[in-house]
Amino acid sequence: MNARDRDARVEAEIAAPLREASPAVDDLHRARLTSAIEAALDSEDEDRRTRRRGAPYSPRSRRRWQIVAVGAVAAAALWVVLRPHAQRPPAPMSTPGGAVAGAPPVSPPPALLRPYQEPGRGAPAAEALVPSTSLVALRGERARATIGTRVRLTLLGAGRVSVLAAARDGDIELALDGGRLLVDYHSEEGGTLRVRSPGAITTVVGTLFAVEAMGSGSRVAVARGRVRTEDLSGGSAQVSAGRGWTSADGRSAPIPDDLAAALAEHAAGWAHEPTEPDRSAHGSSPIDVAAPREPVRQPAADRASRADLDVLYARAEAAMRERSLGEARRALETIATRDPRGPLGEAALLDLARLALADGDRAEARRVLARLPSPVRDPALAETAAHLRCRARPPGAQGSDDKDCDVSTAR
Amino acid sequence: MTRASTVSLRRPSPAAEAAEDERLVAAAAGGDRRAFADLYRRHLDSVYARLTRVIGPGPDRDDLVQQIFLDVYRALRRFRGEARFSTFLHRIVLNVAAEHLDRRRRGMGRNEQVEAGQLEALIAPGASPEQRARQREELRRLFALLEHLSPKRRTAFVLVAVECLPLDEAASLLDANPAAVKQRVLEARRELAVALDRVAEVRST
């Protein structure tokens, strides 16, 4: 078969039928899309406003918070010393099958959950108000707490959420062992929030979202902002506002009504108490003040670090699309340094070489490409690497022309 | 027929469309969210259609459409009007699509299973249920064949062979030279012909 016959066949059997397909958007779909775009833009505007403000609260409010925090820690310390009975270690939680989460030892705890008394509720047990490293809600009940000024969470029982030791200062790491966790996270002061739940790790930069433990898996739903999820196999996905994700099948879908309603209720429940979650002396939520528990699962630090790199890569890609090349280079260099032998590190080096070539700097491209293992470990990148090596050859060298390289790497 | 009715049925000329885009871009870059909403509503269909043809009718399209318009929103202040807005927009569409295909190839993205409903949406109304079922299977087969191509070749093939864009226009959207795009299309056709042969071989055995 000659080239003309071959092209005619591809045209008749592939191109023409694809041309006839009509990817149209119906009214309902259009409404869903525009609403998702609007939500993303709202979130973007909010981020911009926050960045412009520089800090979420006024200095006076911040000072008041510092006083409250110091008082709370002092009260906790006093309670630990003066309570009548020695603290019993809590019974270990059953580990849901296939849990991703690993709980490093939490001594001393990196952050404290401060139980929050909802207005109009009855008097709580005194110990229910003491800051601790875990929060428990019995079946059908609801418990609320804050962590510093950044996290406001609602736990719908039955379940428990615990604070783990975070890998970096400023990060917050939670483990959800059951129930539904609704979280409003403000990242103005920097740092990320990570929620480990059965079969999933959810990494957040700033958003309103929910994580629900469902047997051996988890469901994540995002009301505002965007989160990155990772499942047991290391597969990651970004979940944006208005969408949900389940670890069982890794698929994204619109948020179910009940979860959307719970998120809306969570957001509204805090609306009138933005900075003083624990100013009331009363509460009735069944909050368990438990000692730091023994780790029940193995850490998954490498997976978490991979998720961080993924987030960083997404930033680099966004910067490249926006032509913020300095920012893109910095992010790619970080990835290449932190993951020198992984697929992300290799891909970052290729992107760095591509950027150097776009600047006409073949020498820099060659330097970057020299850092790649030969052959590259990820076979999917081999073609790109060969193409870039060809293009990075010194001017005048055979095959350095862009067109030649395309031909030479075609097969 | 009155002159007015003739005019009202006619689509605005490309120049008029571009001028309206320009006006909306200027307003949106100044912080007018309503202007940006008008802008993305005007282009939503073309973005969705091109994205579908390039990456296939997978479940991630909605997220990518959202990502595309968010990227455009962020980049709008840096848009200097050297190209038409539609060109600027579709460059972002193709970049996002290529990244998505790249991730899918590297196994970093989800393994997307195309559902019947997503294929159904590509079929023009009016076909009988039997025809629709046949067309669904045909589309599933066609998009599976495109999966054989590298992101670059696939994108070039869709723009040039499926959408019938001139080479220089496709090259401008892909930020490449026309000769390189032509070569990619040639290679894509060659690979697709081989894939068709393999399918035919499997069927015959």
Coordinates of C-alpha atoms in Angstrom, one line a residue:
Chain A
M1 CA 0.0 0.0 0.0
N2 CA 1.5 3.4 -1.0
A3 CA 1.4 6.5 1.1
R4 CA -1.6 8.0 -0.7
D5 CA -3.7 4.8 -0.2
R6 CA -2.6 4.6 3.4
D7 CA -3.6 8.3 4.0
A8 CA -6.9 7.8 2.2
R9 CA -7.7 4.8 4.4
V10 CA -6.9 6.7 7.7
E11 CA -9.0 9.5 6.4
A12 CA -12.0 7.3 5.6
E13 CA -11.8 5.0 8.6
I14 CA -10.6 7.4 11.4
A15 CA -10.5 11.1 10.5
A16 CA -13.9 11.4 8.7
P17 CA -15.9 9.5 11.4
L18 CA -14.3 11.6 14.1
R19 CA -15.1 14.7 12.2
E20 CA -18.8 13.7 12.2
A21 CA -18.9 13.3 16.0
S22 CA -20.4 16.4 17.5
P23 CA -19.1 17.1 21.0
A24 CA -21.9 19.5 22.0
V25 CA -22.7 20.8 25.5
D26 CA -26.4 20.6 26.4
D27 CA -28.0 23.2 28.7
L28 CA -27.8 21.2 31.8
H29 CA -24.1 20.3 31.2
R30 CA -23.4 24.0 30.4
A31 CA -25.0 25.1 33.7
R32 CA -22.8 22.6 35.6
L33 CA -19.7 23.7 33.8
T34 CA -20.3 27.4 34.3
S35 CA -21.1 26.8 37.9
A36 CA -17.8 24.9 38.4
I37 CA -15.9 27.6 36.6
E38 CA -17.5 30.3 38.7
A39 CA -16.6 28.4 41.9
A40 CA -13.0 28.1 40.7
L41 CA -12.9 31.8 39.9
D42 CA -14.4 32.7 43.3
S43 CA -11.8 30.7 45.0
E44 CA -9.0 32.3 42.9
D45 CA -10.4 35.8 43.7
E46 CA -10.5 34.9 47.4
D47 CA -6.9 33.7 47.2
R48 CA -5.8 36.9 45.5
R49 CA -7.6 39.0 48.2
T50 CA -5.9 37.0 50.9
R51 CA -2.5 37.4 49.3
R52 CA -3.0 41.1 49.0
R53 CA -4.1 41.4 52.6
G54 CA -1.1 39.4 53.7
A55 CA -2.6 38.1 56.9
P56 CA -6.1 36.7 57.7
Y57 CA -6.7 38.6 60.9
S58 CA -5.9 42.0 62.3
P59 CA -2.9 42.3 64.8
R60 CA -5.3 42.9 67.6
S61 CA -7.3 39.8 66.8
R62 CA -4.1 37.8 66.4
R63 CA -2.8 39.0 69.8
R64 CA -6.1 37.9 71.4
W65 CA -5.7 34.5 69.7
Q66 CA -2.2 34.2 71.0
I67 CA -3.5 34.9 74.5
V68 CA -6.3 32.3 74.1
A69 CA -3.9 29.7 72.8
V70 CA -1.4 30.2 75.6
G71 CA -4.2 30.0 78.1
A72 CA -5.5 26.8 76.5
V73 CA -2.1 25.1 76.6
A74 CA -1.7 26.1 80.2
A75 CA -5.1 24.7 81.1
A76 CA -4.3 21.5 79.3
A77 CA -1.0 21.1 81.1
L78 CA -2.8 21.8 84.4
W79 CA -5.4 19.3 83.7
V80 CA -2.9 16.6 82.8
V81 CA -1.0 17.2 86.1
L82 CA -4.0 17.6 88.5
R83 CA -6.5 15.1 87.2
P84 CA -7.3 12.4 89.8
H85 CA -6.6 9.2 87.9
A86 CA -3.8 8.3 85.7
Q87 CA -4.8 8.5 82.0
R88 CA -5.7 5.2 80.5
P89 CA -4.4 4.6 77.0
P90 CA -7.3 4.4 74.7
A91 CA -8.2 1.1 73.1
P92 CA -6.6 0.9 69.7
M93 CA -8.9 1.8 66.9
S94 CA -9.6 -0.9 64.4
T95 CA -7.6 -0.3 61.3
P96 CA -9.8 -0.2 58.3
G97 CA -8.6 -2.5 55.6
G98 CA -6.2 -1.1 53.2
A99 CA -5.6 2.1 55.1
V100 CA -2.9 4.3 53.6
A101 CA -2.4 6.3 56.7
G102 CA 0.7 5.9 58.8
A103 CA 0.8 7.5 62.2
P104 CA 4.3 8.5 63.3
P105 CA 4.7 8.7 67.1
V106 CA 3.0 11.8 68.4
S107 CA 4.9 12.8 71.5
P108 CA 4.7 15.6 72.0
P109 CA 1.7 16.3 69.9
P110 CA 2.4 18.9 67.2
A111 CA -0.9 20.6 67.4
L112 CA -4.0 20.5 69.6
L113 CA -7.6 20.1 68.7
R114 CA -9.6 22.6 70.7
P115 CA -13.2 21.3 71.1
Y116 CA -15.7 23.9 70.0
Q117 CA -19.0 24.5 71.9
E118 CA -21.8 25.3 69.6
P119 CA -24.1 28.1 70.9
G120 CA -27.3 26.9 72.6
R121 CA -26.0 23.5 73.6
G122 CA -26.1 22.2 77.1
A123 CA -23.2 22.0 79.5
P124 CA -20.5 19.5 78.6
A125 CA -18.3 17.4 80.8
A126 CA -15.4 19.5 82.0
E127 CA -12.8 17.3 80.3
A128 CA -14.7 17.6 77.0
L129 CA -13.4 21.2 76.6
V130 CA -9.7 20.4 77.1
P131 CA -7.5 20.5 74.0
S132 CA -6.3 17.1 73.0
T133 CA -4.8 15.3 70.0
S134 CA -8.0 13.5 69.0
L135 CA -11.7 14.1 68.6
V136 CA -14.4 11.4 68.8
A137 CA -18.0 11.6 67.7
L138 CA -20.4 8.7 68.5
R139 CA -22.8 7.4 66.0
G140 CA -25.2 10.0 64.9
E141 CA -23.5 12.7 66.9
R142 CA -21.4 15.7 65.9
A143 CA -18.2 17.1 67.4
R144 CA -16.5 20.3 66.4
A145 CA -13.0 21.6 67.1
T146 CA -10.4 24.0 65.8
I147 CA -6.6 23.7 65.3
G148 CA -4.9 27.1 65.7
T149 CA -6.6 29.7 63.6
R150 CA -6.3 27.8 60.4
V151 CA -8.5 24.7 60.8
R152 CA -12.2 24.4 61.7
L153 CA -13.5 20.9 61.6
T154 CA -16.7 19.1 62.2
L155 CA -16.7 15.3 62.8
L156 CA -19.9 13.4 62.2
G157 CA -19.9 10.1 64.0
A158 CA -19.2 7.4 64.5
G159 CA -15.5 8.2 64.0
R160 CA -12.3 9.7 65.4
V161 CA -9.9 12.2 64.0
S162 CA -6.4 12.4 65.4
V163 CA -3.5 14.9 65.0
L164 CA -0.3 13.3 63.8
A165 CA 3.2 14.7 63.8
A166 CA 3.7 16.6 60.6
A167 CA 6.8 16.3 58.4
R168 CA 7.4 20.1 58.3
D169 CA 6.8 23.0 60.5
G170 CA 3.5 24.7 59.7
D171 CA 2.0 21.6 58.1
I172 CA -0.9 19.9 59.8
E173 CA -1.5 16.2 59.5
L174 CA -4.7 14.4 60.5
A175 CA -5.8 10.8 60.5
L176 CA -9.5 9.9 60.1
D177 CA -10.4 6.5 61.4
G178 CA -14.2 6.6 60.7
G179 CA -17.1 8.9 60.2
R180 CA -17.3 12.0 58.1
L181 CA -14.9 14.9 58.5
L182 CA -15.8 18.4 57.2
V183 CA -12.9 20.8 57.2
D184 CA -12.5 24.5 56.5
Y185 CA -8.8 25.2 56.1
H186 CA -7.2 28.6 55.7
S187 CA -3.7 28.5 54.5
E188 CA -2.8 32.2 54.7
E189 CA 0.0 31.5 57.1
G190 CA 1.5 28.9 54.8
G191 CA 1.8 25.1 55.2
T192 CA -0.4 22.3 53.9
L193 CA -3.0 20.2 55.6
R194 CA -3.0 16.5 55.0
V195 CA -5.8 14.1 55.9
R196 CA -4.9 10.4 56.0
S197 CA -8.0 8.2 55.7
P198 CA -8.6 4.6 54.7
G199 CA -7.3 4.1 51.2
A200 CA -6.5 7.8 50.6
I201 CA -4.3 10.8 51.5
T202 CA -5.8 14.2 50.8
T203 CA -3.5 17.2 50.5
V204 CA -4.9 20.6 50.8
V205 CA -3.6 24.1 50.4
G206 CA -6.7 26.1 51.4
T207 CA -10.3 25.0 50.9
L208 CA -13.6 23.8 52.3
F209 CA -13.9 20.1 51.9
A210 CA -15.0 16.8 53.4
V211 CA -13.4 13.4 53.8
E212 CA -15.5 10.4 54.6
A213 CA -14.2 7.0 55.8
M214 CA -16.3 4.3 54.0
G215 CA -15.1 0.9 55.2
S216 CA -11.8 0.3 53.6
G217 CA -11.9 3.3 51.3
S218 CA -12.7 7.0 51.5
R219 CA -14.7 9.6 49.7
V220 CA -13.5 13.2 49.3
A221 CA -15.8 16.2 48.4
V222 CA -14.7 19.7 47.8
A223 CA -17.0 22.7 48.3
R224 CA -14.4 25.5 47.8
G225 CA -10.8 25.5 46.4
R226 CA -9.0 22.3 45.2
V227 CA -7.4 19.3 46.9
R228 CA -5.1 16.6 45.7
T229 CA -5.9 13.0 46.6
E230 CA -3.8 9.9 46.5
D231 CA -5.0 6.3 46.6
L232 CA -3.3 3.1 47.7
S233 CA -1.7 2.5 44.3
G234 CA -0.1 6.0 44.4
G235 CA -2.5 7.3 41.7
S236 CA -3.3 10.9 42.3
A237 CA -6.1 13.2 41.3
Q238 CA -7.1 16.8 41.7
V239 CA -10.6 17.4 43.0
S240 CA -11.9 20.8 42.3
A241 CA -14.9 22.7 43.8
G242 CA -18.2 21.0 43.3
R243 CA -16.7 17.6 42.7
G244 CA -16.2 14.4 44.7
W245 CA -13.8 11.6 44.5
T246 CA -13.7 8.0 45.8
S247 CA -10.6 6.0 46.6
A248 CA -12.3 2.7 45.5
D249 CA -12.5 3.6 41.8
G250 CA -10.5 6.9 41.7
R251 CA -13.3 8.5 39.8
S252 CA -14.6 12.0 40.1
A253 CA -18.3 12.9 40.2
P254 CA -20.5 15.8 41.3
I255 CA -20.9 16.0 45.1
P256 CA -23.9 14.1 46.4
D257 CA -26.7 16.2 47.8
D258 CA -26.3 14.9 51.4
L259 CA -22.6 15.8 51.5
A260 CA -23.2 19.2 49.9
A261 CA -25.8 19.9 52.5
A262 CA -23.4 18.8 55.3
L263 CA -20.7 21.0 54.0
A264 CA -23.0 24.0 53.7
E265 CA -24.2 23.4 57.2
H266 CA -20.6 23.1 58.5
A267 CA -19.7 26.4 56.8
A268 CA -22.8 28.2 58.1
G269 CA -22.2 26.8 61.6
W270 CA -18.9 28.6 61.9
A271 CA -20.0 31.8 60.1
H272 CA -20.8 33.7 63.3
E273 CA -17.9 32.4 65.2
P274 CA -15.0 33.0 63.0
T275 CA -12.2 33.5 65.4
E276 CA -13.4 32.5 68.8
P277 CA -14.4 28.9 68.6
D278 CA -14.0 28.1 72.2
R279 CA -15.1 31.2 74.0
S280 CA -18.1 29.5 75.6
A281 CA -17.5 27.5 78.8
H282 CA -20.2 24.9 77.9
G283 CA -20.6 22.1 75.5
S284 CA -22.4 18.9 75.0
S285 CA -20.6 17.3 72.1
P286 CA -19.3 13.9 73.1
I287 CA -15.6 14.7 72.8
D288 CA -13.1 12.1 73.9
V289 CA -9.9 13.6 75.3
A290 CA -7.5 10.8 74.6
A291 CA -3.8 10.4 75.2
P292 CA -1.6 10.3 72.1
R293 CA -2.2 6.8 70.9
E294 CA 0.3 4.3 69.7
P295 CA 0.8 4.3 66.0
V296 CA -1.4 1.6 64.4
R297 CA -0.1 1.8 60.9
Q298 CA 3.1 2.2 59.0
P299 CA 4.2 5.6 57.8
A300 CA 3.8 6.3 54.1
A301 CA 6.3 9.2 54.0
D302 CA 7.5 8.4 50.5
R303 CA 3.9 8.5 49.2
A304 CA 3.2 11.8 50.9
S305 CA 6.4 13.2 49.5
R306 CA 5.4 12.1 46.1
A307 CA 2.1 13.9 46.6
D308 CA 4.0 17.1 47.5
L309 CA 6.1 16.7 44.3
D310 CA 3.0 16.2 42.3
V311 CA 1.5 19.4 43.7
L312 CA 4.8 21.2 43.0
Y313 CA 4.8 19.8 39.4
A314 CA 1.2 21.1 38.9
R315 CA 2.5 24.5 40.0
A316 CA 5.4 24.4 37.6
E317 CA 3.0 23.4 34.8
A318 CA 0.7 26.3 35.6
A319 CA 3.7 28.7 35.7
M320 CA 4.8 27.4 32.3
R321 CA 1.4 27.9 30.8
E322 CA 1.4 31.4 32.2
R323 CA 4.9 32.0 30.9
S324 CA 6.2 32.7 34.5
L325 CA 9.3 30.9 33.5
G326 CA 11.5 31.8 36.4
E327 CA 8.9 30.4 38.8
A328 CA 8.6 27.3 36.6
R329 CA 12.3 26.7 36.6
R330 CA 12.6 27.0 40.3
A331 CA 9.8 24.5 40.9
L332 CA 11.2 22.1 38.3
E333 CA 14.7 22.4 39.8
T334 CA 13.3 21.6 43.2
I335 CA 11.6 18.5 41.9
A336 CA 14.7 17.4 40.0
T337 CA 16.7 17.7 43.2
R338 CA 14.2 16.0 45.4
D339 CA 13.4 13.2 43.1
P340 CA 16.6 12.6 41.2
R341 CA 15.8 9.0 40.4
G342 CA 12.1 9.1 40.1
P343 CA 9.8 9.7 37.0
L344 CA 8.9 13.2 38.2
G345 CA 12.6 14.2 38.6
E346 CA 13.3 12.9 35.0
A347 CA 10.2 14.7 33.7
A348 CA 11.3 17.9 35.5
L349 CA 14.8 17.7 33.9
L350 CA 13.2 17.3 30.5
D351 CA 11.0 20.3 31.0
L352 CA 14.1 22.3 32.2
A353 CA 15.9 21.3 29.0
R354 CA 12.9 22.3 27.0
L355 CA 12.8 25.7 28.6
A356 CA 16.5 26.2 28.0
L357 CA 16.0 25.3 24.3
A358 CA 13.1 27.7 24.1
D359 CA 15.5 30.4 25.3
G360 CA 18.0 29.3 22.6
D361 CA 20.5 28.1 25.3
R362 CA 21.6 24.8 24.0
A363 CA 24.6 24.6 26.3
E364 CA 22.3 24.9 29.4
A365 CA 20.0 22.3 27.8
R366 CA 22.9 19.9 27.4
R367 CA 24.0 20.5 31.0
V368 CA 20.5 19.7 32.2
L369 CA 20.2 16.6 30.0
A370 CA 23.5 15.4 31.2
R371 CA 21.9 15.0 34.6
L372 CA 19.4 12.5 33.2
P373 CA 20.2 8.8 33.5
S374 CA 21.0 7.2 30.2
P375 CA 18.7 5.5 29.2
V376 CA 16.0 7.3 31.1
R377 CA 14.3 5.0 33.6
D378 CA 10.7 5.9 32.5
P379 CA 10.4 4.4 29.0
A380 CA 7.5 6.8 28.2
L381 CA 10.0 9.7 28.4
A382 CA 12.7 8.0 26.2
E383 CA 11.4 9.5 23.0
T384 CA 11.2 13.0 24.4
A385 CA 14.7 12.7 25.9
A386 CA 16.1 11.6 22.6
H387 CA 14.4 14.4 20.8
L388 CA 15.7 17.0 23.3
R389 CA 19.3 15.6 23.2
C390 CA 19.1 15.9 19.4
R391 CA 18.0 19.5 19.6
A392 CA 20.5 20.4 22.2
R393 CA 23.5 19.5 20.0
P394 CA 25.9 22.3 19.3
P395 CA 24.9 24.5 16.2
G396 CA 26.2 22.9 13.1
A397 CA 26.3 19.4 14.5
Q398 CA 24.4 16.8 12.4
G399 CA 20.7 16.5 13.2
S400 CA 20.5 19.6 15.4
D401 CA 17.8 21.1 13.3
D402 CA 14.3 20.9 14.9
K403 CA 12.8 19.2 11.9
D404 CA 15.6 16.7 11.6
C405 CA 15.2 15.8 15.3
D406 CA 11.5 15.2 14.8
V407 CA 12.3 12.8 11.9
S408 CA 15.1 11.1 13.7
T409 CA 13.1 10.3 16.8
A410 CA 9.9 9.4 14.9
R411 CA 10.8 5.7 14.9
Chain B
M1 CA -37.6 39.1 2.8
T2 CA -36.6 42.2 4.7
R3 CA -33.1 43.3 5.1
A4 CA -33.4 43.2 8.9
S5 CA -34.3 39.5 9.0
T6 CA -31.3 38.6 6.8
V7 CA -29.0 40.4 9.1
S8 CA -30.4 38.9 12.3
L9 CA -29.9 35.4 11.0
R10 CA -26.3 35.9 10.1
R11 CA -23.5 35.0 12.5
P12 CA -21.2 37.9 13.3
S13 CA -18.1 38.0 11.1
P14 CA -14.9 36.7 12.6
A15 CA -13.6 40.2 12.7
A16 CA -16.6 41.3 14.7
E17 CA -16.2 38.3 17.0
A18 CA -12.6 39.2 17.6
A19 CA -13.4 42.8 18.3
E20 CA -16.0 41.7 20.8
D21 CA -13.5 39.4 22.4
E22 CA -11.0 42.2 22.6
R23 CA -13.5 44.4 24.4
L24 CA -14.4 41.7 26.9
V25 CA -10.7 40.8 27.5
A26 CA -9.9 44.5 28.2
A27 CA -12.8 44.6 30.7
A28 CA -12.0 41.3 32.3
A29 CA -8.3 42.2 32.7
G30 CA -9.5 45.2 34.6
G31 CA -11.3 43.0 37.1
D32 CA -14.7 42.8 35.5
R33 CA -15.9 39.3 36.4
R34 CA -19.1 39.6 34.3
A35 CA -17.0 40.4 31.2
F36 CA -14.9 37.3 31.9
A37 CA -18.1 35.2 32.3
D38 CA -19.3 36.5 28.9
L39 CA -16.0 35.7 27.5
Y40 CA -15.9 32.1 28.7
R41 CA -19.5 31.5 27.8
R42 CA -18.8 32.6 24.2
H43 CA -15.9 30.1 23.9
L44 CA -17.2 27.2 26.1
D45 CA -18.5 25.2 23.2
S46 CA -15.4 25.4 21.1
V47 CA -13.1 24.6 24.0
Y48 CA -15.2 21.6 25.0
A49 CA -15.4 20.4 21.4
R50 CA -11.7 20.7 20.8
L51 CA -10.8 19.2 24.1
T52 CA -13.1 16.2 23.4
R53 CA -11.6 15.6 20.0
V54 CA -8.0 15.8 21.4
I55 CA -8.3 13.8 24.6
G56 CA -11.5 11.8 24.0
P57 CA -14.8 11.8 25.8
G58 CA -13.3 10.8 29.2
P59 CA -14.7 11.8 32.6
D60 CA -12.0 14.3 33.2
R61 CA -13.1 16.8 30.6
D62 CA -15.2 18.9 32.9
D63 CA -12.3 19.4 35.3
L64 CA -10.0 20.3 32.5
V65 CA -12.4 22.8 31.1
Q66 CA -12.5 24.4 34.5
Q67 CA -8.7 24.3 34.7
I68 CA -8.4 25.9 31.3
F69 CA -10.6 28.9 32.1
L70 CA -8.9 29.3 35.5
D71 CA -5.5 29.4 33.7
V72 CA -6.9 31.9 31.2
Y73 CA -8.2 34.0 34.0
R74 CA -4.8 34.0 35.7
A75 CA -3.0 34.8 32.5
L76 CA -5.4 37.5 31.2
R77 CA -3.4 40.4 32.6
R78 CA -0.4 39.2 30.8
F79 CA -2.3 38.8 27.5
R80 CA -0.9 41.6 25.3
G81 CA -3.1 41.1 22.3
E82 CA -0.3 40.0 20.0
A83 CA -2.6 37.2 18.8
R84 CA -6.3 36.9 18.8
F85 CA -7.9 35.9 22.1
S86 CA -9.2 32.7 20.5
T87 CA -5.7 31.7 19.5
F88 CA -4.4 32.5 23.0
L89 CA -7.2 30.5 24.5
H90 CA -6.8 27.5 22.3
R91 CA -3.1 27.4 22.9
I92 CA -3.9 27.0 26.6
V93 CA -6.5 24.3 25.7
L94 CA -3.9 22.3 23.7
N95 CA -1.3 22.7 26.4
V96 CA -3.7 21.5 29.1
A97 CA -4.8 18.6 26.8
A98 CA -1.2 17.7 26.0
E99 CA -0.3 17.6 29.7
H100 CA -3.3 15.5 30.4
L101 CA -2.4 13.0 27.6
D102 CA 1.2 13.0 28.8
R103 CA 0.1 12.2 32.4
R104 CA -2.3 9.5 31.1
R105 CA 0.6 7.9 29.1
R106 CA 2.9 8.0 32.0
G107 CA 0.2 6.4 34.2
M108 CA 0.1 9.3 36.5
G109 CA -3.5 10.1 35.7
R110 CA -6.6 8.0 36.3
N111 CA -7.3 5.2 34.0
E112 CA -10.3 6.7 32.3
Q113 CA -13.1 4.4 31.3
V114 CA -15.3 6.0 28.7
E115 CA -18.9 5.5 29.6
A116 CA -21.7 4.9 27.1
G117 CA -23.4 8.2 28.1
Q118 CA -20.2 10.2 27.3
L119 CA -20.0 8.6 23.8
E120 CA -23.8 9.0 23.3
A121 CA -23.3 12.8 23.7
L122 CA -21.1 12.7 20.6
I123 CA -23.8 11.2 18.4
A124 CA -26.0 13.5 16.4
P125 CA -29.7 13.2 17.3
G126 CA -32.1 11.4 15.0
A127 CA -30.3 8.0 14.8
S128 CA -32.3 4.9 15.7
P129 CA -31.3 3.0 18.9
E130 CA -29.5 0.3 16.8
Q131 CA -27.6 3.0 14.9
R132 CA -26.7 4.7 18.1
A133 CA -25.3 1.6 19.6
R134 CA -23.3 0.9 16.5
Q135 CA -21.9 4.5 16.5
R136 CA -21.0 4.3 20.1
E137 CA -18.9 1.2 19.5
E138 CA -17.4 2.8 16.5
L139 CA -16.4 5.9 18.5
R140 CA -15.0 3.8 21.3
R141 CA -12.8 2.0 18.7
L142 CA -11.7 5.3 17.1
F143 CA -10.7 6.9 20.4
A144 CA -8.9 3.7 21.4
L145 CA -6.9 3.9 18.1
L146 CA -5.9 7.5 18.9
E147 CA -4.4 6.2 22.2
H148 CA -1.6 4.6 20.2
L149 CA -0.3 8.1 19.3
S150 CA 2.1 10.2 21.4
P151 CA 0.4 13.4 22.7
K152 CA 2.2 15.6 20.1
R153 CA 1.3 13.4 17.1
R154 CA -2.3 13.0 18.4
T155 CA -2.8 16.7 18.8
A156 CA -1.3 17.5 15.4
F157 CA -3.4 14.7 13.8
V158 CA -6.7 16.0 15.4
L159 CA -6.0 19.6 14.3
V160 CA -4.9 18.9 10.8
A161 CA -6.6 15.7 9.7
V162 CA -9.8 15.8 11.8
E163 CA -10.5 19.5 12.1
C164 CA -8.9 20.3 8.7
L165 CA -6.9 23.3 10.0
P166 CA -4.3 24.7 7.7
L167 CA -0.8 23.7 8.7
D168 CA 0.3 27.2 9.6
E169 CA -2.7 27.7 11.8
A170 CA -2.2 24.4 13.6
A171 CA 1.5 25.2 14.0
S172 CA 0.6 28.6 15.5
L173 CA -1.7 26.9 18.0
L174 CA 1.0 24.2 18.8
D175 CA 3.8 26.7 19.1
A176 CA 5.8 24.7 16.5
N177 CA 6.9 25.2 13.0
P178 CA 4.7 24.0 10.1
A179 CA 7.2 21.4 8.9
A180 CA 7.4 19.8 12.3
V181 CA 3.6 19.7 12.5
K182 CA 3.4 18.1 9.0
Q183 CA 5.9 15.5 10.1
R184 CA 3.9 14.7 13.2
V185 CA 0.7 14.3 11.1
L186 CA 2.6 12.0 8.7
E187 CA 3.9 9.9 11.5
A188 CA 0.4 9.8 13.1
R189 CA -1.1 8.6 9.9
R190 CA 1.6 5.9 9.5
E191 CA 1.0 4.7 13.1
L192 CA -2.8 4.7 12.7
A193 CA -2.5 2.7 9.5
V194 CA -0.4 0.1 11.3
A195 CA -3.0 0.0 14.1
L196 CA -5.8 -0.4 11.6
D197 CA -3.9 -3.4 10.1
R198 CA -3.5 -5.0 13.5
V199 CA -7.2 -4.6 14.2
A200 CA -8.1 -6.1 10.9
E201 CA -5.7 -9.0 11.5
V202 CA -7.2 -9.7 14.9
R203 CA -10.7 -9.6 13.4
S204 CA -9.7 -12.0 10.6
T205 CA -8.3 -14.6 13.1

